[in-house]
Coordinates of N, CA, C and O in Angstrom, one line a residue:
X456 N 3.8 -9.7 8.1 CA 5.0 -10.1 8.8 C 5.1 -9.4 10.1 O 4.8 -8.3 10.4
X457 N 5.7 -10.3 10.9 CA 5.9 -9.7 12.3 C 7.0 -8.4 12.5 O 8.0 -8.5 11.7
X458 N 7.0 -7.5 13.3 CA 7.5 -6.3 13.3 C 8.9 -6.6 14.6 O 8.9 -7.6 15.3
X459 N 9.6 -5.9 14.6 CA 10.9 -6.6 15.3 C 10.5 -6.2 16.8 O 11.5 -6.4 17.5
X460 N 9.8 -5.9 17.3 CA 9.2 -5.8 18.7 C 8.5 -7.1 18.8 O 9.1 -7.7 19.6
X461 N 7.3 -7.9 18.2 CA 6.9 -8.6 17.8 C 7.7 -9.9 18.3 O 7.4 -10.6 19.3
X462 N 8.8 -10.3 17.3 CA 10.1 -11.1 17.2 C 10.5 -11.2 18.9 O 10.4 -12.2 19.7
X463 N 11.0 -9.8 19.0 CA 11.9 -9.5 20.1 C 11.2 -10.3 21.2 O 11.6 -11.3 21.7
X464 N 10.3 -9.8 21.5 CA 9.4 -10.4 22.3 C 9.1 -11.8 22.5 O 9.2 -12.4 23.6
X465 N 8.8 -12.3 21.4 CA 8.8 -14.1 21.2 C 9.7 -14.5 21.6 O 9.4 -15.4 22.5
X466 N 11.6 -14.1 21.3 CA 12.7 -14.4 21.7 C 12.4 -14.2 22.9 O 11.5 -15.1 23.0
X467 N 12.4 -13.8 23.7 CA 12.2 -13.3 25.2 C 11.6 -14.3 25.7 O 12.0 -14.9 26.7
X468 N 10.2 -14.7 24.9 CA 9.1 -15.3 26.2 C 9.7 -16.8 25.7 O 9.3 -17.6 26.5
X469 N 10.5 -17.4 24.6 CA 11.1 -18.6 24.4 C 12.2 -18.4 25.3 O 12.6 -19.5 25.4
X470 N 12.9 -17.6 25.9 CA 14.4 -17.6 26.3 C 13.8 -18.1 28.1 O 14.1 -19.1 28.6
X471 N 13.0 -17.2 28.7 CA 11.7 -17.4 29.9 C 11.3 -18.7 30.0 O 11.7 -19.4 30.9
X472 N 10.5 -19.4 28.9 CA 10.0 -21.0 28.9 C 11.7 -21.9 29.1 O 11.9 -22.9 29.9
X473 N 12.5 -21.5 28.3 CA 13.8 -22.0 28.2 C 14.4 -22.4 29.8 O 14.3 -23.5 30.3
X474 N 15.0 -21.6 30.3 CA 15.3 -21.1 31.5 C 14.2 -21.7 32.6 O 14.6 -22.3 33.6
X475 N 13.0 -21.6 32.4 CA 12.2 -22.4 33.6 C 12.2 -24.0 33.7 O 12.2 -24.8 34.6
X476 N 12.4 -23.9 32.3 CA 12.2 -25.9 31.9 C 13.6 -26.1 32.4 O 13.8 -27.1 33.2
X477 N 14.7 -25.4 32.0 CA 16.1 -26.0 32.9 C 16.0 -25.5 33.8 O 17.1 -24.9 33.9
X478 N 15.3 -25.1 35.0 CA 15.4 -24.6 36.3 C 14.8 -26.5 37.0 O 15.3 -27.2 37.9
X479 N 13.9 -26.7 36.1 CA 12.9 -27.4 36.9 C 13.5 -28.9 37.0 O 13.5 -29.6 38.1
X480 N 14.0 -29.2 35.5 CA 14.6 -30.0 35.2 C 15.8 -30.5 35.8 O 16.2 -31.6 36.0
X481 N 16.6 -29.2 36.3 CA 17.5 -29.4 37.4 C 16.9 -30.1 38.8 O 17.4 -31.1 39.3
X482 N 15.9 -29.2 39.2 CA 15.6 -29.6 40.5 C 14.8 -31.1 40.2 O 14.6 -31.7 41.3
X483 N 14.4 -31.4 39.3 CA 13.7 -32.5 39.3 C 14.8 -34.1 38.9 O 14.4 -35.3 38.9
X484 N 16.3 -33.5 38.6 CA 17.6 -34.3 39.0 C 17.5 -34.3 40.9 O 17.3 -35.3 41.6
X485 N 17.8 -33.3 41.4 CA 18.3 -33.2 42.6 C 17.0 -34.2 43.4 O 17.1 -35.0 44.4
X486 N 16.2 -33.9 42.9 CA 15.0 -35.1 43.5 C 15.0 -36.5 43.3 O 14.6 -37.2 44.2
X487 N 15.2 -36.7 42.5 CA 15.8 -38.0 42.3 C 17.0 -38.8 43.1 O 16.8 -39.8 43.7
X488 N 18.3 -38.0 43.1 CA 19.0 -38.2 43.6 C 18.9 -38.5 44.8 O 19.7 -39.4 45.3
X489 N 17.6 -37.7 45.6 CA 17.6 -37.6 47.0 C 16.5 -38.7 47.1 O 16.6 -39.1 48.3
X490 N 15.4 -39.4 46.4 CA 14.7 -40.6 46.7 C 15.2 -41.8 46.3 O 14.7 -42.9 46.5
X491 N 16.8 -41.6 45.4 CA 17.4 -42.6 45.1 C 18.2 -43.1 46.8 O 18.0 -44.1 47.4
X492 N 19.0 -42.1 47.3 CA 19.4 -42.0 48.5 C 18.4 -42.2 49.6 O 18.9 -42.9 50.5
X493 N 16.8 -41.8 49.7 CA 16.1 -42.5 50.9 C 16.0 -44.0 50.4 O 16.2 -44.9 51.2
X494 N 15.7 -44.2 49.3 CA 15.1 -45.5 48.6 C 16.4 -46.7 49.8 O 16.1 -47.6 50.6
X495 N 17.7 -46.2 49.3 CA 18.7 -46.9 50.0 C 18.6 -47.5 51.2 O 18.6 -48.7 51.6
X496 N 18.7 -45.8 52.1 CA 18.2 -46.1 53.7 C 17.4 -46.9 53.8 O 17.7 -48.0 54.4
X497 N 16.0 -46.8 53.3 CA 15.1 -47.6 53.6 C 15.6 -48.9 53.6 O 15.2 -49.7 54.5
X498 N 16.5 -49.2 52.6 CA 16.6 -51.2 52.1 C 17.3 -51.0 53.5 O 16.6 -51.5 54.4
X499 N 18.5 -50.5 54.0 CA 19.3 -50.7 55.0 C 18.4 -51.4 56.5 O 18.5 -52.3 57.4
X500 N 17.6 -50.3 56.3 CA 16.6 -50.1 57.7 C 15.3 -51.8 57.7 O 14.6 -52.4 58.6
X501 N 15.5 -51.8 56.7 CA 13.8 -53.0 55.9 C 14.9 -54.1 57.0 O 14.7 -54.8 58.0
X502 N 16.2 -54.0 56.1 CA 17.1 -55.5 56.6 C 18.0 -55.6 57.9 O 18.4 -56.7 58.3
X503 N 18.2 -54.4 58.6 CA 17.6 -54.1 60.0 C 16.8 -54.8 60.8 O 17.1 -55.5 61.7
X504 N 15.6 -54.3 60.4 CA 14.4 -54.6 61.1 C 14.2 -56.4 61.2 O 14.0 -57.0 62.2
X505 N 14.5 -57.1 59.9 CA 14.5 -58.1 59.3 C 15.2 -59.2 60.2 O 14.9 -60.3 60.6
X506 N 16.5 -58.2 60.4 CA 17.6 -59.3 61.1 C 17.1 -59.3 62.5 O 16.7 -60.3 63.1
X507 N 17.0 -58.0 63.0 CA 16.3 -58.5 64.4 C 15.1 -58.7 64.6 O 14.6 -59.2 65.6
X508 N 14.5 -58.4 63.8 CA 12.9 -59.9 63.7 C 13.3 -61.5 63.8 O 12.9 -62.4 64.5
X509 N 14.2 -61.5 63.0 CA 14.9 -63.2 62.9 C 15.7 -63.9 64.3 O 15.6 -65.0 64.7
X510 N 16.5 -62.9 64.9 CA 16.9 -63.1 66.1 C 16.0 -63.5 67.5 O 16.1 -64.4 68.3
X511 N 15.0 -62.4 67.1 CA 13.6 -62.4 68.5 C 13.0 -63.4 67.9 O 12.8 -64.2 68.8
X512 N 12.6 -63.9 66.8 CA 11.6 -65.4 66.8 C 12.7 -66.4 67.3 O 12.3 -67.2 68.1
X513 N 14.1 -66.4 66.9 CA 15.1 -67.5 66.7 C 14.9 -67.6 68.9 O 14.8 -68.6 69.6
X514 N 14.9 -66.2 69.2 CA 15.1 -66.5 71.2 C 13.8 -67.1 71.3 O 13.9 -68.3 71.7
X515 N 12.5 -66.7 71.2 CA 11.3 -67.5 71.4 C 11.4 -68.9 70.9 O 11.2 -69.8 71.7
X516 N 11.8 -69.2 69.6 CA 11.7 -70.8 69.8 C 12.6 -71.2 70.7 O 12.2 -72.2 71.4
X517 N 14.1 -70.7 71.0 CA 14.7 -71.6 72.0 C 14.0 -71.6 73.0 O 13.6 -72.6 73.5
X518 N 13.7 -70.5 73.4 CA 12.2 -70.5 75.1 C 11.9 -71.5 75.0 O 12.3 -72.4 75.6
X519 N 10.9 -71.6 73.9 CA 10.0 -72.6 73.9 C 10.4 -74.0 74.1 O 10.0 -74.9 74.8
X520 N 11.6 -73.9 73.1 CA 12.2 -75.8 73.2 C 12.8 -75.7 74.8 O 12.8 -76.8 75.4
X521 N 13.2 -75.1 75.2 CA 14.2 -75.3 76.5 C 13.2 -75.1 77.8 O 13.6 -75.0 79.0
X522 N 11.9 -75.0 77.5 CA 10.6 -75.0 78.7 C 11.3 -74.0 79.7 O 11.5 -74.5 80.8
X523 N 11.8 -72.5 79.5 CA 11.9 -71.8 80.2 C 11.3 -70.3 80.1 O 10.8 -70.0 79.0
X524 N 11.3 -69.8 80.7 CA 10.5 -68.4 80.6 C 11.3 -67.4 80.0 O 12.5 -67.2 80.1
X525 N 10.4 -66.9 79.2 CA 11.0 -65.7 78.4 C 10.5 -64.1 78.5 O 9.6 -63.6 77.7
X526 N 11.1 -63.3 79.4 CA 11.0 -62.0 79.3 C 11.8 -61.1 78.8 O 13.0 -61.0 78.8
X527 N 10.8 -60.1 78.4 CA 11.7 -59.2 77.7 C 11.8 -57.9 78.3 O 12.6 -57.1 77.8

């Protein structure tokens, strides 16, 4: 049978494993949160980019139908 130093010890290095798994587990919430939050930006910025893509083709075709020059 194990001797109470033995025990004591086990308790310890389980309380150590304990304690790191909710350290990590924490921080591996807060990371989430924070690529849930870029993930966002990004769609913001994708449909951004999207709308004034649609705008600058929409000015080039009128150029084009209206036989006028288009600079930018």
């Amino acid at each position: 049978m194990w001797d109470n130093i033995t025990m004591l010890n086990r308790v310890l290095r389980n309380l150590e494993l304990y304690l790191e798994n909710k350290s990590i587990l924490e921080a591996n919430e807060k990371l989430r949160q924070k690529a849930f939050l870029l993930q966002r930006h990004n769609t913001a910025l994708t449909a951004e980019i999207n709308q004034k893509t649609s705008r600058f083709l929409l000015l080039v075709a009128q150029s084009a139908q209206d036989n006028t020059a288009f600079f930018l």
